[in-house]
Coordinates of C-alpha atoms in Angstrom, one line a residue:
M1 CA 19.6 -15.6 32.6
P2 CA 17.3 -12.9 34.0
C3 CA 13.9 -14.0 35.2
E4 CA 10.7 -12.8 33.5
V5 CA 10.3 -9.0 33.8
S6 CA 6.9 -7.6 34.7
E7 CA 5.4 -4.5 33.1
E8 CA 5.0 -3.0 36.6
T9 CA 8.8 -3.3 37.2
I10 CA 9.5 -1.6 33.9
L11 CA 7.1 1.2 34.6
K12 CA 8.7 1.8 38.0
E13 CA 12.2 2.0 36.4
L14 CA 10.9 4.4 33.8
E15 CA 9.4 6.7 36.5
E16 CA 12.8 6.9 38.2
F17 CA 14.2 8.4 35.0
S18 CA 11.1 10.7 34.5
C19 CA 10.1 8.9 31.3
S20 CA 6.4 9.3 30.5
V21 CA 4.3 6.5 29.1
T22 CA 0.7 6.8 28.0
D23 CA 0.4 3.8 25.8
E24 CA 0.2 0.3 27.4
S25 CA 1.6 -1.3 24.3
V26 CA 4.9 0.4 25.1
L27 CA 5.3 -1.6 28.2
S28 CA 4.3 -4.8 26.3
K29 CA 7.0 -4.0 23.7
M30 CA 9.6 -3.4 26.4
K31 CA 8.7 -6.7 28.1
E32 CA 9.1 -8.5 24.7
L33 CA 12.5 -6.9 24.2
C34 CA 13.6 -8.0 27.7
F35 CA 12.6 -11.6 26.8
V36 CA 14.2 -11.6 23.3
Y37 CA 17.5 -10.0 24.4
Q38 CA 17.7 -11.4 27.9
L39 CA 17.6 -8.1 29.7
D40 CA 16.2 -7.1 33.1
A41 CA 14.1 -4.0 33.7
V42 CA 17.1 -1.9 34.8
Q43 CA 19.1 -2.8 31.6
M44 CA 16.2 -2.2 29.4
V45 CA 15.4 1.2 30.7
S46 CA 19.2 2.1 30.7
N47 CA 19.3 1.2 27.0
W48 CA 16.4 3.4 26.3
V49 CA 17.8 6.4 28.3
A50 CA 21.1 6.1 26.5
F51 CA 19.4 5.8 23.1
A52 CA 17.1 8.8 23.8
T53 CA 20.1 10.9 25.0
T54 CA 22.1 10.1 21.9
K55 CA 19.2 10.9 19.6
N56 CA 18.1 14.0 21.5
I57 CA 14.6 12.5 22.0
D58 CA 12.5 14.6 24.4
S59 CA 9.2 13.0 23.6
E60 CA 7.5 10.1 25.4
V61 CA 8.4 6.5 24.8
T62 CA 6.6 5.1 21.7
V63 CA 6.5 1.7 20.1
D64 CA 8.1 3.2 16.9
L65 CA 11.0 4.5 18.9
L66 CA 11.5 1.2 20.6
N67 CA 11.5 -0.5 17.2
Q68 CA 14.2 1.9 16.1
L69 CA 16.2 1.2 19.3
E70 CA 16.0 -2.5 18.5
R71 CA 17.2 -2.1 15.0
E72 CA 20.1 0.3 15.7
E73 CA 21.3 -0.8 19.1
L74 CA 20.0 -4.1 20.6
N75 CA 20.6 -6.2 17.4
K76 CA 24.3 -5.2 17.5
K77 CA 24.6 -6.6 21.1
V78 CA 23.4 -10.1 20.3
K79 CA 26.4 -12.4 20.5
T80 CA 26.6 -15.9 19.1
P81 CA 26.9 -18.5 21.8
K82 CA 30.0 -20.6 21.6
S83 CA 29.5 -24.2 20.6
S84 CA 29.8 -26.6 23.5
R85 CA 31.0 -29.4 21.3
R86 CA 34.5 -28.2 20.6
S87 CA 35.8 -31.7 20.8
Q88 CA 33.9 -32.9 17.8
K89 CA 35.7 -32.7 14.5
T90 CA 34.0 -30.6 11.9
Q91 CA 35.0 -29.8 8.4
H92 CA 36.7 -26.4 8.3
V93 CA 35.1 -23.9 5.9
Y94 CA 37.5 -21.4 4.4
N95 CA 36.5 -17.9 3.2
A96 CA 38.2 -15.2 1.2
T97 CA 40.2 -14.1 4.3
T98 CA 41.3 -17.4 5.7
I99 CA 42.1 -19.2 2.4
D100 CA 45.6 -17.5 2.3
L101 CA 46.5 -19.3 5.6
I102 CA 46.8 -22.6 3.8
N103 CA 50.4 -23.8 3.6
S104 CA 51.5 -23.4 0.0
S105 CA 54.7 -25.6 0.2
I106 CA 52.9 -28.2 -1.9
D107 CA 52.3 -25.7 -4.7
D108 CA 56.0 -24.8 -4.5
D109 CA 57.1 -28.4 -4.8
L110 CA 54.8 -28.9 -7.7
L111 CA 56.2 -25.9 -9.6
E112 CA 59.8 -26.9 -8.9
G113 CA 59.0 -30.4 -10.2
Y114 CA 58.3 -28.8 -13.6
G115 CA 61.5 -26.7 -13.4
T116 CA 59.6 -23.5 -12.6
P117 CA 61.4 -21.2 -10.1
T118 CA 59.2 -20.2 -7.2
G119 CA 61.1 -17.0 -6.5
R120 CA 61.4 -17.9 -2.8
P121 CA 64.3 -19.3 -0.8
S122 CA 64.1 -22.9 0.2
L123 CA 62.3 -23.5 3.4
Q124 CA 63.4 -27.1 3.9
G125 CA 64.1 -27.7 7.5
Q126 CA 62.5 -24.5 8.5
K127 CA 59.0 -23.7 9.8
R128 CA 57.1 -21.5 7.4
I129 CA 56.0 -18.3 9.1
R130 CA 53.6 -16.1 7.2
T131 CA 51.7 -13.1 8.1
P132 CA 48.4 -12.8 6.2
E133 CA 47.6 -9.5 4.5
N134 CA 44.1 -9.6 6.1
A135 CA 44.4 -10.8 9.7
V136 CA 41.6 -13.1 10.8
I137 CA 39.4 -11.7 13.5
K138 CA 38.7 -14.8 15.7
R139 CA 35.7 -13.1 17.3
L140 CA 34.0 -13.1 13.9
N141 CA 35.4 -16.4 12.6
T142 CA 32.6 -18.6 13.7
D143 CA 31.3 -21.5 11.7
G144 CA 27.6 -20.8 12.4
R145 CA 24.9 -19.7 14.7
S146 CA 23.3 -21.5 17.6
P147 CA 19.8 -22.7 16.9
G148 CA 18.9 -21.7 20.4
L149 CA 19.4 -18.0 19.6
P150 CA 16.1 -16.0 20.0
F151 CA 14.5 -15.1 16.7
S152 CA 16.1 -11.8 15.6
P153 CA 18.0 -10.4 12.6
A154 CA 21.1 -12.0 14.1
S155 CA 19.5 -15.5 14.2
I156 CA 18.9 -15.5 10.4
S157 CA 22.1 -13.7 9.3
P158 CA 25.7 -14.7 9.1
G159 CA 27.9 -14.1 12.2
G160 CA 29.5 -10.7 12.5
V161 CA 27.5 -8.7 10.0
T162 CA 26.3 -5.1 10.7
P163 CA 22.7 -4.0 10.1
S164 CA 22.2 -1.5 7.2
T165 CA 22.0 2.1 8.5
K166 CA 20.1 3.3 5.5
Y167 CA 17.5 0.6 5.7
G168 CA 17.1 1.2 9.5
N169 CA 16.4 4.9 8.9
R170 CA 13.6 4.4 6.4
T171 CA 10.4 6.3 7.0
T172 CA 8.0 4.7 4.5
S173 CA 7.5 1.4 6.3
G174 CA 3.9 0.2 5.9
D175 CA 3.0 2.6 3.1
V176 CA 0.7 1.2 0.4
V177 CA 2.1 1.9 -3.0
S178 CA -0.5 0.0 -5.1
F179 CA -4.0 -1.2 -4.5
F180 CA -6.4 -3.4 -6.4
G181 CA -10.1 -4.2 -5.7
N182 CA -13.1 -2.4 -4.3
E183 CA -12.3 0.5 -2.0
G184 CA -13.0 0.3 1.6
D185 CA -11.5 -0.6 5.0
F186 CA -10.1 -4.1 5.0
V187 CA -8.7 -6.2 7.9
W188 CA -5.5 -7.7 6.6
K189 CA -5.5 -10.2 9.4
S190 CA -6.8 -13.7 9.8
S191 CA -9.3 -14.1 12.7
K192 CA -9.1 -17.9 12.8
Q193 CA -6.1 -20.1 13.0
Q194 CA -7.5 -22.2 10.2
R195 CA -5.0 -24.3 8.2
C196 CA -5.4 -23.9 4.5
A197 CA -5.0 -26.7 2.0
I198 CA -1.9 -26.3 -0.2
K199 CA -1.3 -28.7 -3.0
Y200 CA -0.1 -28.8 -6.6
Y201 CA -2.7 -28.1 -9.3
D202 CA -1.6 -31.2 -11.1
E203 CA 0.0 -33.6 -8.5
E204 CA 1.1 -36.2 -11.1
N205 CA 2.8 -33.7 -13.5
S206 CA 4.7 -31.5 -11.0
L207 CA 8.5 -31.3 -10.5
K208 CA 9.1 -32.7 -7.0
E209 CA 12.8 -33.8 -7.0
K210 CA 16.2 -33.1 -8.5
Y211 CA 17.0 -34.4 -12.0
S212 CA 20.0 -34.9 -14.1
Y213 CA 20.8 -32.2 -16.6
M214 CA 23.6 -31.1 -19.1
F215 CA 22.8 -34.3 -21.1
E216 CA 20.5 -32.6 -23.6
K217 CA 20.9 -33.3 -27.3
L218 CA 20.2 -30.7 -30.0
R219 CA 17.8 -33.1 -31.6
E220 CA 15.8 -33.3 -28.4
R221 CA 15.7 -29.5 -28.0
A222 CA 14.6 -29.1 -31.6
S223 CA 11.8 -31.6 -31.0
V224 CA 10.5 -29.7 -28.0
L225 CA 10.5 -26.4 -29.8
N226 CA 8.7 -28.0 -32.7
N227 CA 6.1 -29.5 -30.4
C228 CA 5.4 -26.0 -29.0
I229 CA 4.5 -24.7 -32.5
E230 CA 2.3 -27.7 -33.3
D231 CA 0.5 -27.6 -30.0
M232 CA -0.3 -23.9 -30.3
A233 CA -1.3 -24.4 -34.0
A234 CA -3.8 -27.0 -33.1
F235 CA -5.2 -24.9 -30.3
L236 CA -5.6 -21.7 -32.5
Q237 CA -6.9 -23.7 -35.4
K238 CA -9.8 -24.9 -33.3
K239 CA -10.5 -21.6 -31.6
H240 CA -10.4 -19.5 -34.8
K241 CA -12.0 -22.2 -36.9
I242 CA -9.2 -22.2 -39.5
E243 CA -9.5 -24.9 -42.1
E244 CA -5.8 -25.6 -42.6
W245 CA -2.4 -24.0 -42.2
S246 CA -0.4 -23.2 -45.4
H247 CA 3.3 -23.6 -46.1
I248 CA 5.0 -20.3 -45.2
R249 CA 7.2 -20.5 -48.4
L250 CA 4.4 -21.4 -50.7
P251 CA 4.1 -18.7 -53.5
M252 CA 0.5 -17.7 -53.6
P253 CA -1.2 -14.5 -54.9
E254 CA -4.1 -15.1 -52.5
E255 CA -4.1 -14.7 -48.7
I256 CA -3.0 -17.8 -46.7
N257 CA -3.1 -18.7 -43.0
V258 CA 0.3 -19.5 -41.4
V259 CA 1.5 -20.3 -38.0
G260 CA 5.1 -20.3 -36.6
R261 CA 7.7 -19.0 -34.2
V262 CA 9.1 -15.4 -34.4
V263 CA 12.9 -15.4 -34.8
C264 CA 15.5 -12.8 -35.6
D265 CA 17.6 -12.9 -38.8
G266 CA 20.8 -12.2 -36.9
N267 CA 22.4 -12.0 -33.5
G268 CA 21.3 -8.5 -32.8
K269 CA 18.2 -7.1 -31.2
L270 CA 14.9 -7.8 -32.9
N271 CA 13.4 -5.0 -35.1
S272 CA 10.7 -4.7 -37.8
S273 CA 13.2 -5.3 -40.5
S274 CA 14.8 -8.5 -39.0
L275 CA 11.6 -10.4 -38.4
L276 CA 11.5 -14.0 -39.6
L277 CA 8.8 -16.7 -39.1
E278 CA 9.9 -20.3 -38.5
G279 CA 7.3 -22.9 -39.4
S280 CA 6.9 -26.4 -37.9
R281 CA 8.4 -29.5 -39.4
E282 CA 5.1 -31.1 -40.2
T283 CA 3.7 -28.1 -42.2
C284 CA 6.8 -26.2 -43.4
S285 CA 9.8 -28.6 -42.9
G286 CA 11.1 -26.1 -40.4
Q287 CA 11.8 -23.4 -43.0
T288 CA 11.8 -19.6 -42.3
V289 CA 10.4 -16.7 -44.3
Q290 CA 10.9 -12.9 -43.9
L291 CA 8.0 -10.9 -42.5
D292 CA 6.6 -7.6 -43.7
V293 CA 4.5 -5.9 -41.0
N294 CA 4.0 -2.5 -42.6
N295 CA 0.3 -3.2 -43.2
L296 CA -0.5 -4.1 -39.6
K297 CA -2.3 -1.5 -37.5
E298 CA -0.6 -2.7 -34.3
Y299 CA 1.7 -5.5 -33.2
S300 CA 3.9 -6.8 -30.4
F301 CA 6.6 -9.3 -31.2
F302 CA 9.4 -11.0 -29.3
P303 CA 11.8 -13.9 -30.2
G304 CA 10.2 -17.2 -29.5
Q305 CA 6.6 -16.0 -29.8
I306 CA 4.3 -18.4 -31.5
L307 CA 1.8 -16.5 -33.7
A308 CA -0.9 -17.2 -36.3
A309 CA -1.5 -14.7 -39.1
R310 CA -3.0 -14.2 -42.5
G311 CA -1.0 -12.8 -45.3
I312 CA 0.3 -12.9 -48.9
N313 CA 3.5 -14.5 -50.2
N314 CA 3.7 -13.7 -53.9
Q315 CA 7.2 -15.0 -54.7
G316 CA 7.7 -17.3 -51.7
M317 CA 10.5 -15.0 -50.3
K318 CA 8.6 -12.5 -48.2
L319 CA 5.3 -12.9 -46.3
V320 CA 3.3 -9.6 -46.2
L321 CA 1.1 -9.9 -43.1
K322 CA -2.5 -8.5 -43.3
H323 CA -4.0 -9.8 -40.1
L324 CA -2.8 -11.3 -36.8
Y325 CA -5.0 -13.9 -35.1
Q326 CA -5.5 -13.1 -31.5
N327 CA -3.8 -15.6 -29.2
V328 CA -6.5 -17.1 -27.0
L329 CA -6.1 -17.8 -23.3
L330 CA -6.7 -21.2 -21.8
P331 CA -9.8 -21.8 -19.7
F332 CA -9.8 -21.1 -16.0
P333 CA -9.4 -24.1 -13.7
E334 CA -12.2 -26.2 -12.2
C335 CA -11.0 -26.7 -8.7
C336 CA -13.5 -25.0 -6.3
D337 CA -14.4 -27.1 -3.3
S338 CA -18.0 -28.1 -2.6
Q339 CA -20.4 -25.8 -0.9
S340 CA -20.3 -27.8 2.3
E341 CA -16.5 -27.5 2.5
M342 CA -16.5 -23.8 1.7
S343 CA -19.1 -22.8 4.2
G344 CA -17.7 -21.2 7.4
R345 CA -14.4 -20.3 5.8
E346 CA -13.0 -16.8 6.1
P347 CA -11.4 -15.0 3.2
L348 CA -8.1 -16.5 2.2
Q349 CA -5.2 -14.2 3.3
L350 CA -1.8 -14.5 1.5
V351 CA 1.5 -12.6 1.7
V352 CA 4.0 -12.7 -1.2
A353 CA 7.6 -11.5 -1.1
A354 CA 10.5 -12.0 -3.4
G355 CA 14.2 -11.9 -2.7
P356 CA 16.9 -10.7 -2.3
F357 CA 16.1 -10.4 1.4
T358 CA 19.2 -8.4 2.3
T359 CA 20.3 -4.9 1.2
S360 CA 23.3 -4.7 -1.1
D361 CA 25.7 -3.3 1.5
T362 CA 25.4 -6.1 4.1
L363 CA 24.4 -9.7 4.6
S364 CA 22.1 -8.8 7.5
Y365 CA 18.6 -10.3 6.9
E366 CA 16.9 -7.5 8.8
P367 CA 14.3 -7.0 6.0
L368 CA 13.4 -10.7 6.1
H369 CA 13.1 -10.5 9.9
D370 CA 10.7 -7.5 9.6
L371 CA 8.6 -9.5 7.1
I372 CA 8.4 -12.5 9.5
H373 CA 7.4 -10.1 12.3
Y374 CA 4.6 -8.8 10.1
I375 CA 3.5 -12.4 9.4
K376 CA 3.5 -13.2 13.1
E377 CA 1.3 -10.2 13.8
H378 CA -1.2 -10.5 11.0
K379 CA -1.3 -14.3 10.7
P380 CA -2.1 -14.8 7.0
H381 CA -3.0 -18.4 6.0
A382 CA 0.0 -18.7 3.7
C383 CA 3.1 -16.8 2.8
I384 CA 5.0 -17.3 -0.5
L385 CA 8.7 -16.5 -0.2
I386 CA 10.4 -16.4 -3.6
G387 CA 14.2 -16.6 -4.0
P388 CA 17.0 -15.8 -4.1
F389 CA 17.6 -16.5 -0.4
V390 CA 21.4 -16.7 -0.6
D391 CA 21.9 -14.4 -3.6
A392 CA 24.9 -15.3 -5.9
K393 CA 24.9 -11.7 -7.1
H394 CA 25.4 -10.2 -3.7
E395 CA 28.7 -8.4 -3.3
E396 CA 29.6 -10.2 0.0
I397 CA 28.8 -13.6 -1.5
E398 CA 31.0 -12.8 -4.5
K399 CA 33.8 -11.9 -2.2
G400 CA 33.5 -15.3 -0.4
S401 CA 33.2 -13.7 3.0
M402 CA 30.8 -16.2 4.7
N403 CA 32.4 -18.4 7.3
E404 CA 30.1 -21.4 6.7
T405 CA 28.7 -23.4 3.8
Y406 CA 25.8 -21.8 2.0
E407 CA 23.7 -25.0 2.4
N408 CA 24.2 -25.0 6.2
F409 CA 23.4 -21.3 6.5
F410 CA 20.2 -21.7 4.5
E411 CA 19.1 -24.8 6.5
Q412 CA 19.6 -22.9 9.8
Q413 CA 17.8 -19.9 8.5
V414 CA 14.8 -21.9 7.5
E415 CA 14.8 -23.7 10.8
S416 CA 14.8 -20.4 12.7
I417 CA 11.9 -19.0 10.7
A418 CA 9.9 -22.2 10.9
L419 CA 10.2 -22.3 14.7
S420 CA 9.3 -18.7 15.1
L421 CA 6.1 -19.2 13.1
E422 CA 5.2 -22.4 14.9
G423 CA 1.6 -22.0 16.3
S424 CA 0.8 -19.0 14.2
G425 CA -1.2 -21.0 11.7
T426 CA 0.7 -19.5 8.8
Q427 CA 2.2 -21.9 6.2
L428 CA 5.4 -21.0 4.4
I429 CA 5.9 -21.8 0.7
L430 CA 9.5 -21.6 -0.5
V431 CA 10.2 -21.0 -4.2
P432 CA 13.8 -21.4 -5.4
S433 CA 15.7 -19.2 -7.8
I434 CA 18.5 -19.8 -10.2
R435 CA 20.3 -17.0 -8.3
D436 CA 20.4 -19.2 -5.1
I437 CA 24.1 -20.0 -4.9
H438 CA 23.4 -23.1 -2.7
H439 CA 20.9 -24.7 -5.2
E440 CA 20.7 -26.1 -8.7
L441 CA 21.5 -23.7 -11.5
I442 CA 18.9 -25.0 -14.0
Y443 CA 15.4 -24.1 -15.2
P444 CA 12.9 -25.5 -14.3
T445 CA 14.4 -25.4 -10.9
P446 CA 13.6 -28.4 -8.5
P447 CA 12.4 -27.6 -5.0
F448 CA 14.7 -27.2 -2.0
T449 CA 15.6 -30.4 -0.2
L450 CA 15.7 -29.7 3.6
K451 CA 17.4 -32.1 6.0
K452 CA 14.7 -31.3 8.6
K453 CA 11.0 -31.4 7.8
F454 CA 8.6 -28.9 9.2
E455 CA 4.8 -29.1 9.0
N456 CA 4.5 -25.4 8.2
I457 CA 7.1 -25.4 5.4
H458 CA 6.4 -26.3 1.8
C459 CA 9.2 -26.4 -0.8
V460 CA 8.0 -26.1 -4.4
P461 CA 9.8 -25.8 -7.7
D462 CA 10.2 -22.8 -10.0
P463 CA 7.9 -22.4 -11.8
S464 CA 4.9 -23.7 -9.8
L465 CA 1.2 -24.0 -10.2
L466 CA -0.4 -24.3 -6.8
N467 CA -4.0 -24.8 -5.5
I468 CA -4.5 -23.0 -2.2
D469 CA -8.0 -23.6 -0.9
G470 CA -9.4 -23.7 -4.4
V471 CA -7.5 -20.7 -5.7
V472 CA -5.0 -21.6 -8.4
I473 CA -1.8 -19.5 -8.2
A474 CA 1.0 -19.6 -10.7
V475 CA 4.4 -18.3 -9.4
T476 CA 7.9 -18.1 -10.8
S477 CA 11.1 -16.5 -9.5
T478 CA 12.5 -15.9 -13.0
D479 CA 12.3 -12.2 -14.1
I480 CA 10.6 -13.0 -17.3
L481 CA 9.0 -9.6 -17.5
F482 CA 12.4 -7.9 -17.6
H483 CA 13.7 -10.5 -20.1
L484 CA 10.7 -10.0 -22.4
G485 CA 10.9 -6.2 -22.0
K486 CA 14.5 -6.1 -23.3
E487 CA 13.6 -8.1 -26.5
E488 CA 10.1 -7.1 -27.4
I489 CA 9.2 -4.7 -30.2
S490 CA 5.8 -3.1 -30.2
F491 CA 3.8 -0.7 -32.3
R492 CA 0.5 0.2 -30.6
P493 CA -0.6 3.8 -31.2
G494 CA -2.7 5.2 -28.3
T495 CA -1.9 2.5 -25.8
S496 CA 0.8 2.6 -23.1
D497 CA 0.2 -0.4 -20.8
R498 CA 3.5 -2.0 -21.4
L499 CA 3.7 -4.0 -18.2
G500 CA 0.2 -5.4 -18.7
R501 CA 1.1 -6.4 -22.3
L502 CA 4.2 -8.3 -21.1
A503 CA 2.2 -10.2 -18.6
Q504 CA -0.4 -11.0 -21.3
H505 CA 2.3 -12.6 -23.4
I506 CA 2.9 -15.2 -20.7
L507 CA -0.8 -16.1 -20.5
S508 CA -1.4 -16.0 -24.3
Q509 CA 1.7 -18.2 -25.0
H510 CA 0.5 -20.7 -22.3
C511 CA 4.1 -20.8 -21.0
F512 CA 6.0 -19.4 -18.0
Y513 CA 9.1 -18.6 -20.1
P514 CA 8.1 -18.1 -23.8
L515 CA 11.3 -16.2 -24.8
Y516 CA 13.7 -18.1 -27.2
P517 CA 16.6 -18.0 -27.3
P518 CA 16.7 -17.2 -23.5
T519 CA 18.9 -14.7 -21.9
E520 CA 22.5 -15.7 -21.1
E521 CA 21.9 -16.2 -17.4
M522 CA 19.1 -18.8 -18.1
C523 CA 20.2 -22.5 -18.2
I524 CA 17.1 -24.3 -19.5
D525 CA 16.6 -28.0 -19.8
Y526 CA 14.0 -28.2 -22.6
E527 CA 13.0 -31.8 -22.0
N528 CA 11.8 -30.8 -18.5
F529 CA 10.7 -27.4 -19.7
E530 CA 8.1 -29.1 -21.9
L531 CA 6.9 -31.1 -18.8
F532 CA 6.9 -28.5 -16.1
A533 CA 7.0 -25.0 -17.5
K534 CA 3.8 -25.0 -19.5
L535 CA 0.5 -23.5 -18.3
P536 CA -2.3 -26.1 -18.6
V537 CA -4.9 -23.5 -17.5
T538 CA -5.2 -19.8 -16.9
P539 CA -4.5 -19.3 -13.2
H540 CA -6.6 -17.1 -11.0
I541 CA -3.5 -15.3 -9.8
L542 CA -0.2 -15.0 -11.6
I543 CA 2.8 -13.8 -9.5
L544 CA 5.7 -12.4 -11.6
P545 CA 8.4 -10.8 -9.3
S546 CA 10.5 -8.4 -11.4
D547 CA 13.0 -5.5 -11.2
L548 CA 10.4 -3.6 -13.2
R549 CA 7.9 -1.3 -11.5
N550 CA 5.4 -3.0 -9.2
F551 CA 1.8 -3.5 -10.4
I552 CA -1.4 -5.3 -9.8
K553 CA -3.4 -5.7 -13.0
N554 CA -6.5 -7.5 -14.3
V555 CA -5.2 -9.2 -17.5
D556 CA -8.1 -10.9 -19.2
G557 CA -9.6 -12.0 -15.9
C558 CA -6.3 -13.1 -14.3
C559 CA -4.9 -11.1 -11.4
C560 CA -1.2 -10.5 -12.3
I561 CA 1.0 -9.2 -9.6
N562 CA 4.6 -7.9 -9.6
P563 CA 5.5 -7.2 -5.9
E564 CA 9.0 -6.2 -6.9
R565 CA 11.7 -7.2 -4.4
L566 CA 11.8 -7.0 -0.6
T567 CA 15.0 -5.0 -1.0
K568 CA 16.2 -2.7 -3.7
G569 CA 19.8 -1.9 -3.5
L570 CA 20.5 -0.1 -0.2
V571 CA 16.9 0.5 0.7
G572 CA 13.8 -1.5 1.6
G573 CA 11.4 -2.7 -1.1
N574 CA 7.9 -4.1 -1.2
F575 CA 5.8 -7.1 -0.5
A576 CA 2.2 -8.0 -1.6
R577 CA -0.7 -9.0 0.5
I578 CA -3.7 -10.6 -1.1
Q579 CA -7.2 -11.4 0.1
V580 CA -9.6 -13.7 -1.8
A581 CA -13.2 -13.8 -0.7
T582 CA -14.8 -17.2 -0.1
L583 CA -15.3 -18.8 -3.5
N584 CA -18.7 -20.0 -4.8
P585 CA -18.7 -23.4 -6.5
T586 CA -20.7 -21.9 -9.3
E587 CA -17.7 -19.8 -10.2
S588 CA -15.9 -22.9 -11.4
R589 CA -14.2 -22.4 -14.8
S590 CA -14.6 -18.7 -14.6
S591 CA -12.5 -15.7 -13.4
I592 CA -12.6 -14.8 -9.7
I593 CA -11.1 -11.3 -10.3
S594 CA -14.1 -9.6 -8.5
S595 CA -13.3 -11.6 -5.3
I596 CA -9.7 -10.5 -5.1
K597 CA -8.3 -7.6 -3.2
A598 CA -4.6 -6.9 -3.1
E599 CA -2.1 -4.3 -2.0
I600 CA 1.6 -3.8 -2.4
V601 CA 3.2 -2.5 0.8
K602 CA 6.6 -1.0 1.7
I603 CA 8.5 -3.2 4.1

């Protein structure tokens, strides 16, 4: 292992090759690369000269060019150290390439036992010799990565992967694509290594461990869905001062007040002609009635939406709506700390990023490495990483090309990140996704269970309602915006803020996932849904990662943010950074939107 390289030695080697350096940070960057990739000064400068010659670079050495050198050349040279414990027996993990090497004589014997010819001559007494169609490359057939590997894209990626060329050649890194708050120059960096307090908003009613599922009865699901209608009916009746709700099938020539769930009269997409309203058991015995919305000036409906309205039902067969009661948001939380506890604190700095964390053409986690590098440099108080981390929809995962179990890979990845952030003061919050192939395929999704515990790692469920230094943040990894957008019908002349309207549905329905029936990819346990997927308050910040266009919006005093994904196909995506000014205890039970500044930045 080379000894520590000094900046003077590097400068001397650069001068021998007539390489000009005017920025001291270049020498610091080269010294860092020597340490990370175990190079001496001669090797480092030789790598630079070879890179500059290949790229026809005549300009002086810059930090940006060194970053490009690291991405395109040095990362490829990191080799996984061989395990020193070869004698220990480990469970072999087969992948799509090596699975064909398993001796299939047992299968042949089984087929012959049922009288089915195998189409192959008997191999009894002979040694089976097979040449696989895809030869296994032993150099790449490693079961994992050494935890001692320096933090780099290779240390958080499967062995043998190649970095994405298109991602490495991006030119928009660091560009701000969306901004919210007062204009001005902001320092997106924490000046103090002050540990923030992270806890659940409601400690007693939060999902903290795995639970049994696939035992749900239809009667239990129906009861939960009915409770949703009755809870919203009681809330709206009090807010709008409605005397009583009428039966939706009651023939009445006068206007009546009704409440219920929007459903479709068939299996197709919802439209203005297929609208039905389903009443509660208590008021309407669960019956449905057709809706006529032609007299409404504007509306927005989706399956599962609970609404209150006033209308006429002359014959008991069709309810002609005259007025929609506005769904009312819940009050803001009361969780600000006392004045003595808040004094001396700097503004809360947060970073939010949603997976996938690899481009679609490779399993190299270079985008995640770049995000962690940003965190180490800017030292936010907390970073919320939202799954999927090991994406079940990734092409390489679907092929089964990983040479280790998904659980072990994720554990080693988290360990590498936790150790790299040790001492930075930043705390990491991990939110799972139903697309995480190594985790539970159920919603609400329980938090990750790590074998090793780290002080700077917090595993929370999906969805979650968190209290970070008095700021209540609601976060989910489910793409509810995209799901709602596919099913919603809307008629609002003169207005075009569709994304803000979709976010408002979540707040006004007091629920993280108000769509019913859910999309096919959603597996929902409604008994736990009733316990852990409701919004008891309107959060200060609502994080809704989605494939739809990124945004930061003020929705009735709540800051709603869609940072999109850290990667989008073959290219890099975005992440969000948020700054919340020190809260005043007098702001309790009120919006803090004026204290929030946020940006969405290209990775």
